[in-house]
PDB file of C-alpha atoms in Angstrom:
ATOM      1  CA  MET A  15       0.000   0.000   0.000  1.00 72.00           C
ATOM      2  CA  ARG A  16       2.902   2.382   0.743  1.00 77.00           C
ATOM      3  CA  SER A  17       4.169   1.803  -2.781  1.00 83.00           C
ATOM      4  CA  PHE A  18       0.815   2.889  -4.196  1.00 87.00           C
ATOM      5  CA  TRP A  19       0.850   6.115  -2.160  1.00 82.00           C
ATOM      6  CA  LEU A  20       4.448   6.741  -3.157  1.00 85.00           C
ATOM      7  CA  PHE A  21       3.463   6.277  -6.800  1.00 91.00           C
ATOM      8  CA  LEU A  22       0.590   8.755  -6.402  1.00 90.00           C
ATOM      9  CA  ALA A  23       2.842  11.291  -4.682  1.00 87.00           C
ATOM     10  CA  LEU A  24       5.542  10.977  -7.364  1.00 90.00           C
ATOM     11  CA  PHE A  25       3.068  11.155 -10.217  1.00 92.00           C
ATOM     12  CA  GLY A  26       1.291  14.132  -8.634  1.00 90.00           C
ATOM     13  CA  PHE A  27       4.627  15.901  -8.205  1.00 87.00           C
ATOM     14  CA  TRP A  28       5.518  15.104 -11.817  1.00 90.00           C
ATOM     15  CA  LEU A  29       2.183  16.542 -13.011  1.00 90.00           C
ATOM     16  CA  LEU A  30       2.693  19.634 -10.891  1.00 88.00           C
ATOM     17  CA  LEU A  31       6.184  20.285 -12.252  1.00 89.00           C
ATOM     18  CA  SER A  32       5.542  19.350 -15.876  1.00 88.00           C
ATOM     19  CA  GLY A  33       2.186  21.069 -16.302  1.00 85.00           C
ATOM     20  CA  GLN A  34       1.267  18.422 -18.876  1.00 80.00           C
ATOM     21  CA  PHE A  35      -2.430  17.709 -18.504  1.00 84.00           C
ATOM     22  CA  GLU A  36      -3.503  17.261 -22.137  1.00 88.00           C
ATOM     23  CA  SER A  37      -1.004  14.983 -23.889  1.00 88.00           C
ATOM     24  CA  PRO A  38      -1.806  11.312 -23.223  1.00 90.00           C
ATOM     25  CA  PHE A  39       1.732  10.312 -24.249  1.00 92.00           C
ATOM     26  CA  LEU A  40       3.376  12.666 -21.755  1.00 90.00           C
ATOM     27  CA  ILE A  41       0.961  11.714 -18.965  1.00 92.00           C
ATOM     28  CA  GLY A  42       1.675   8.051 -19.705  1.00 93.00           C
ATOM     29  CA  SER A  43       5.409   8.766 -19.655  1.00 93.00           C
ATOM     30  CA  GLY A  44       5.019  10.394 -16.240  1.00 92.00           C
ATOM     31  CA  MET A  45       3.129   7.346 -14.979  1.00 94.00           C
ATOM     32  CA  VAL A  46       5.803   4.983 -16.298  1.00 96.00           C
ATOM     33  CA  ALA A  47       8.605   7.082 -14.767  1.00 95.00           C
ATOM     34  CA  SER A  48       6.791   7.136 -11.411  1.00 94.00           C
ATOM     35  CA  ALA A  49       6.162   3.380 -11.528  1.00 95.00           C
ATOM     36  CA  VAL A  50       9.799   2.625 -12.412  1.00 96.00           C
ATOM     37  CA  THR A  51      10.954   4.853  -9.550  1.00 92.00           C
ATOM     38  CA  VAL A  52       8.702   2.982  -7.103  1.00 91.00           C
ATOM     39  CA  LEU A  53       9.983  -0.376  -8.388  1.00 92.00           C
ATOM     40  CA  ILE A  54      13.588   0.754  -7.948  1.00 91.00           C
ATOM     41  CA  CYS A  55      12.800   1.961  -4.418  1.00 84.00           C
ATOM     42  CA  GLN A  56      11.244  -1.427  -3.619  1.00 82.00           C
ATOM     43  CA  ARG A  57      14.176  -3.301  -5.125  1.00 83.00           C
ATOM     44  CA  LEU A  58      16.684  -1.234  -3.126  1.00 78.00           C
ATOM     45  CA  ASP A  59      14.569  -1.670   0.002  1.00 74.00           C
ATOM     46  CA  LEU A  60      14.180   2.091   0.473  1.00 69.00           C
ATOM     47  CA  ILE A  61      10.520   2.009   1.475  1.00 70.00           C
ATOM     48  CA  SER A  62      10.508   1.469   5.231  1.00 67.00           C
ATOM     49  CA  PRO A  63       7.424   0.709   7.370  1.00 66.00           C
ATOM     50  CA  GLN A  64       7.747   4.153   9.011  1.00 65.00           C
ATOM     51  CA  PHE A  65       7.682   5.945   5.640  1.00 65.00           C
ATOM     52  CA  GLN A  66       4.540   7.994   5.047  1.00 70.00           C
ATOM     53  CA  PRO A  67       4.735   9.073   1.372  1.00 68.00           C
ATOM     54  CA  LEU A  68       1.890  11.608   1.392  1.00 72.00           C
ATOM     55  CA  SER A  69       2.935  13.219   4.650  1.00 77.00           C
ATOM     56  CA  SER A  70       6.582  13.311   3.530  1.00 78.00           C
ATOM     57  CA  PHE A  71       5.537  14.722   0.157  1.00 79.00           C
ATOM     58  CA  LEU A  72       3.532  17.517   1.774  1.00 84.00           C
ATOM     59  CA  ARG A  73       6.411  18.340   4.122  1.00 87.00           C
ATOM     60  CA  PHE A  74       8.759  18.380   1.136  1.00 87.00           C
ATOM     61  CA  LEU A  75       6.447  20.803  -0.672  1.00 87.00           C
ATOM     62  CA  LEU A  76       6.599  23.068   2.384  1.00 91.00           C
ATOM     63  CA  TYR A  77      10.387  22.681   2.547  1.00 93.00           C
ATOM     64  CA  LEU A  78      10.964  23.842  -1.041  1.00 93.00           C
ATOM     65  CA  PRO A  79       9.762  27.465  -0.580  1.00 96.00           C
ATOM     66  CA  TRP A  80      11.719  27.727   2.677  1.00 96.00           C
ATOM     67  CA  LEU A  81      14.857  26.445   0.915  1.00 96.00           C
ATOM     68  CA  LEU A  82      14.282  28.882  -1.952  1.00 97.00           C
ATOM     69  CA  LEU A  83      14.085  31.735   0.559  1.00 97.00           C
ATOM     70  CA  GLN A  84      17.373  30.601   2.145  1.00 95.00           C
ATOM     71  CA  ILE A  85      18.988  30.477  -1.302  1.00 96.00           C
ATOM     72  CA  VAL A  86      17.806  34.021  -2.109  1.00 97.00           C
ATOM     73  CA  ARG A  87      19.031  35.360   1.246  1.00 95.00           C
ATOM     74  CA  ALA A  88      22.419  33.702   0.862  1.00 94.00           C
ATOM     75  CA  SER A  89      22.648  34.991  -2.725  1.00 96.00           C
ATOM     76  CA  PHE A  90      22.319  38.561  -1.483  1.00 95.00           C
ATOM     77  CA  ASP A  91      25.006  37.924   1.132  1.00 91.00           C
ATOM     78  CA  VAL A  92      27.382  36.598  -1.539  1.00 92.00           C
ATOM     79  CA  ILE A  93      26.565  39.543  -3.855  1.00 93.00           C
ATOM     80  CA  ILE A  94      27.377  41.985  -1.055  1.00 91.00           C
ATOM     81  CA  LEU A  95      30.667  40.157  -0.442  1.00 88.00           C
ATOM     82  CA  ALA A  96      31.533  40.153  -4.150  1.00 88.00           C
ATOM     83  CA  TRP A  97      30.733  43.842  -4.717  1.00 92.00           C
ATOM     84  CA  SER A  98      32.364  45.058  -1.546  1.00 89.00           C
ATOM     85  CA  PRO A  99      35.561  47.082  -2.176  1.00 90.00           C
ATOM     86  CA  ARG A 100      37.227  45.206   0.690  1.00 88.00           C
ATOM     87  CA  PRO A 101      35.443  41.870   0.921  1.00 83.00           C
ATOM     88  CA  ASN A 102      35.480  40.293   4.354  1.00 83.00           C
ATOM     89  CA  ILE A 103      35.894  36.745   3.084  1.00 88.00           C
ATOM     90  CA  SER A 104      37.169  34.260   5.612  1.00 90.00           C
ATOM     91  CA  PRO A 105      36.826  30.800   4.056  1.00 93.00           C
ATOM     92  CA  ARG A 106      36.638  27.950   6.504  1.00 94.00           C
ATOM     93  CA  LEU A 107      35.831  24.271   6.770  1.00 95.00           C
ATOM     94  CA  VAL A 108      33.103  23.563   9.292  1.00 95.00           C
ATOM     95  CA  GLU A 109      32.122  20.157  10.662  1.00 95.00           C
ATOM     96  CA  VAL A 110      28.355  19.962  10.992  1.00 94.00           C
ATOM     97  CA  ARG A 111      27.219  17.232  13.389  1.00 94.00           C
ATOM     98  CA  THR A 112      23.852  15.752  12.501  1.00 92.00           C
ATOM     99  CA  HIS A 113      21.284  13.445  14.051  1.00 91.00           C
ATOM    100  CA  LEU A 114      20.072  12.326  10.628  1.00 90.00           C
ATOM    101  CA  THR A 115      20.789   8.654   9.986  1.00 87.00           C
ATOM    102  CA  HIS A 116      18.939   7.797   6.784  1.00 84.00           C
ATOM    103  CA  PRO A 117      21.134   8.137   3.673  1.00 85.00           C
ATOM    104  CA  LEU A 118      18.348   9.962   1.812  1.00 84.00           C
ATOM    105  CA  ALA A 119      18.025  12.523   4.614  1.00 89.00           C
ATOM    106  CA  LEU A 120      21.801  13.034   4.700  1.00 92.00           C
ATOM    107  CA  THR A 121      21.854  13.469   0.926  1.00 92.00           C
ATOM    108  CA  LEU A 122      19.009  15.982   1.034  1.00 93.00           C
ATOM    109  CA  LEU A 123      20.800  17.945   3.760  1.00 95.00           C
ATOM    110  CA  ALA A 124      24.117  17.906   1.871  1.00 96.00           C
ATOM    111  CA  ASN A 125      22.477  18.992  -1.385  1.00 96.00           C
ATOM    112  CA  SER A 126      20.472  21.722   0.347  1.00 96.00           C
ATOM    113  CA  ILE A 127      23.655  23.104   1.887  1.00 96.00           C
ATOM    114  CA  THR A 128      25.432  22.992  -1.479  1.00 96.00           C
ATOM    115  CA  LEU A 129      22.518  24.723  -3.233  1.00 95.00           C
ATOM    116  CA  THR A 130      22.800  27.604  -0.791  1.00 94.00           C
ATOM    117  CA  PRO A 131      25.339  30.136  -2.140  1.00 94.00           C
ATOM    118  CA  GLY A 132      28.441  30.523  -0.010  1.00 93.00           C
ATOM    119  CA  THR A 133      28.491  26.911   1.188  1.00 95.00           C
ATOM    120  CA  VAL A 134      29.559  23.597  -0.345  1.00 96.00           C
ATOM    121  CA  THR A 135      29.331  20.156   1.246  1.00 96.00           C
ATOM    122  CA  VAL A 136      32.759  18.569   0.840  1.00 96.00           C
ATOM    123  CA  ASP A 137      32.357  15.253   2.677  1.00 96.00           C
ATOM    124  CA  ILE A 138      29.669  13.197   4.399  1.00 93.00           C
ATOM    125  CA  ASP A 139      30.240  10.823   7.322  1.00 88.00           C
ATOM    126  CA  ASP A 140      27.703   8.800   9.284  1.00 82.00           C
ATOM    127  CA  LYS A 141      27.170  11.560  11.832  1.00 86.00           C
ATOM    128  CA  SER A 142      28.649  14.697  10.270  1.00 92.00           C
ATOM    129  CA  LEU A 143      29.142  16.752   7.139  1.00 95.00           C
ATOM    130  CA  LEU A 144      32.239  18.716   6.242  1.00 96.00           C
ATOM    131  CA  VAL A 145      31.156  22.048   4.750  1.00 96.00           C
ATOM    132  CA  HIS A 146      33.244  24.766   3.128  1.00 96.00           C
ATOM    133  CA  ALA A 147      31.786  28.161   4.039  1.00 94.00           C
ATOM    134  CA  LEU A 148      32.731  31.438   2.376  1.00 92.00           C
ATOM    135  CA  GLY A 149      32.545  33.428   5.588  1.00 88.00           C
ATOM    136  CA  GLU A 150      31.455  33.499   9.201  1.00 89.00           C
ATOM    137  CA  LYS A 151      27.817  34.290   8.383  1.00 89.00           C
ATOM    138  CA  SER A 152      27.597  31.328   5.986  1.00 89.00           C
ATOM    139  CA  ALA A 153      29.190  29.054   8.583  1.00 90.00           C
ATOM    140  CA  ARG A 154      26.753  30.184  11.287  1.00 91.00           C
ATOM    141  CA  GLY A 155      23.845  29.586   8.899  1.00 89.00           C
ATOM    142  CA  VAL A 156      24.929  25.994   8.380  1.00 90.00           C
ATOM    143  CA  LEU A 157      25.637  25.330  12.053  1.00 91.00           C
ATOM    144  CA  ASP A 158      22.268  26.608  13.308  1.00 91.00           C
ATOM    145  CA  GLY A 159      20.601  23.287  12.384  1.00 89.00           C
ATOM    146  CA  SER A 160      17.490  24.794  10.794  1.00 92.00           C
ATOM    147  CA  MET A 161      17.800  22.672   7.629  1.00 93.00           C
ATOM    148  CA  GLU A 162      18.204  19.494   9.650  1.00 93.00           C
ATOM    149  CA  LYS A 163      15.125  20.340  11.738  1.00 92.00           C
ATOM    150  CA  ARG A 164      13.051  20.703   8.567  1.00 92.00           C
ATOM    151  CA  ILE A 165      14.430  17.584   6.868  1.00 92.00           C
ATOM    152  CA  SER A 166      14.121  15.242   9.861  1.00 89.00           C
ATOM    153  CA  PRO A 167      10.287  14.958   9.867  1.00 86.00           C
ATOM    154  CA  MET A 168      10.241  14.297   6.109  1.00 84.00           C
ATOM    155  CA  ILE A 169      12.250  11.080   6.176  1.00 80.00           C
ATOM    156  CA  PRO A 170      12.073   8.455   8.943  1.00 71.00           C
ATOM    157  CA  GLN A 171      15.469   8.290  10.609  1.00 68.00           C
ATOM    158  CA  ARG A 172      15.514   4.646  11.639  1.00 60.00           C
ATOM    159  CA  TRP A 173      17.143   2.899   8.724  1.00 49.00           C
ATOM    160  CA  ASP A 174      17.697  -0.832   8.770  1.00 47.00           C
ATOM    161  CA  GLY A 175      19.980  -0.881   5.730  1.00 47.00           C
ATOM    162  CA  ASP A 176      23.121  -0.666   7.873  1.00 44.00           C
ATOM    163  CA  ASP A 177      22.105  -3.683   9.952  1.00 41.00           C
ATOM    164  CA  GLU A 178      21.607  -5.797   6.840  1.00 37.00           C
ATOM    165  CA  ARG A 179      24.997  -4.799   5.442  1.00 31.00           C
ATOM    166  CA  GLU A 180      26.744  -5.669   8.711  1.00 33.00           C
ATOM    167  CA  GLU A 181      25.101  -9.091   8.707  1.00 32.00           C
ATOM    168  CA  GLU A 182      26.213  -9.718   5.115  1.00 32.00           C
ATOM    169  CA  VAL A 183      29.807  -8.759   5.907  1.00 33.00           C
ATOM    170  CA  SER A 184      29.976 -10.969   9.008  1.00 33.00           C
ATOM    171  CA  ARG A 185      28.768 -14.079   7.179  1.00 31.00           C
TER     172      ARG A 185
END
């Protein structure tokens, strides 16, 4: 049943982004792409019992405008730095500790940080991300944890994939 709801959420998102409501071929292509994505998720065992596709989808839709706002704000900060006659650039590497455990949540966090101007995710560990920040303000923005707080409810954090891998290695 979760796969069906995931399919509906993916197909609805595809319709929303594509705006294709009249061409049967394109609608069919969107359905096929959504179905293939669900099959791949099933095959890779990415659909956990805690996963709520519709709830996660709605939270993701609320996350996107917030992320866009963060990108715009950071863009202005970088523009001010670039146009300043004496730019106060103090590049630094910052280790961001995270409570996120699911690989998808970590990937979303890393990509969100990289999308935000002035910051780039350099490395991901199990419990931390290494981020290059252009200045102190960018570093503080990454360290405040606001992205993590918004990503955490979207994706269930208990992930059994690690346990299965450990069992396979020990055999």
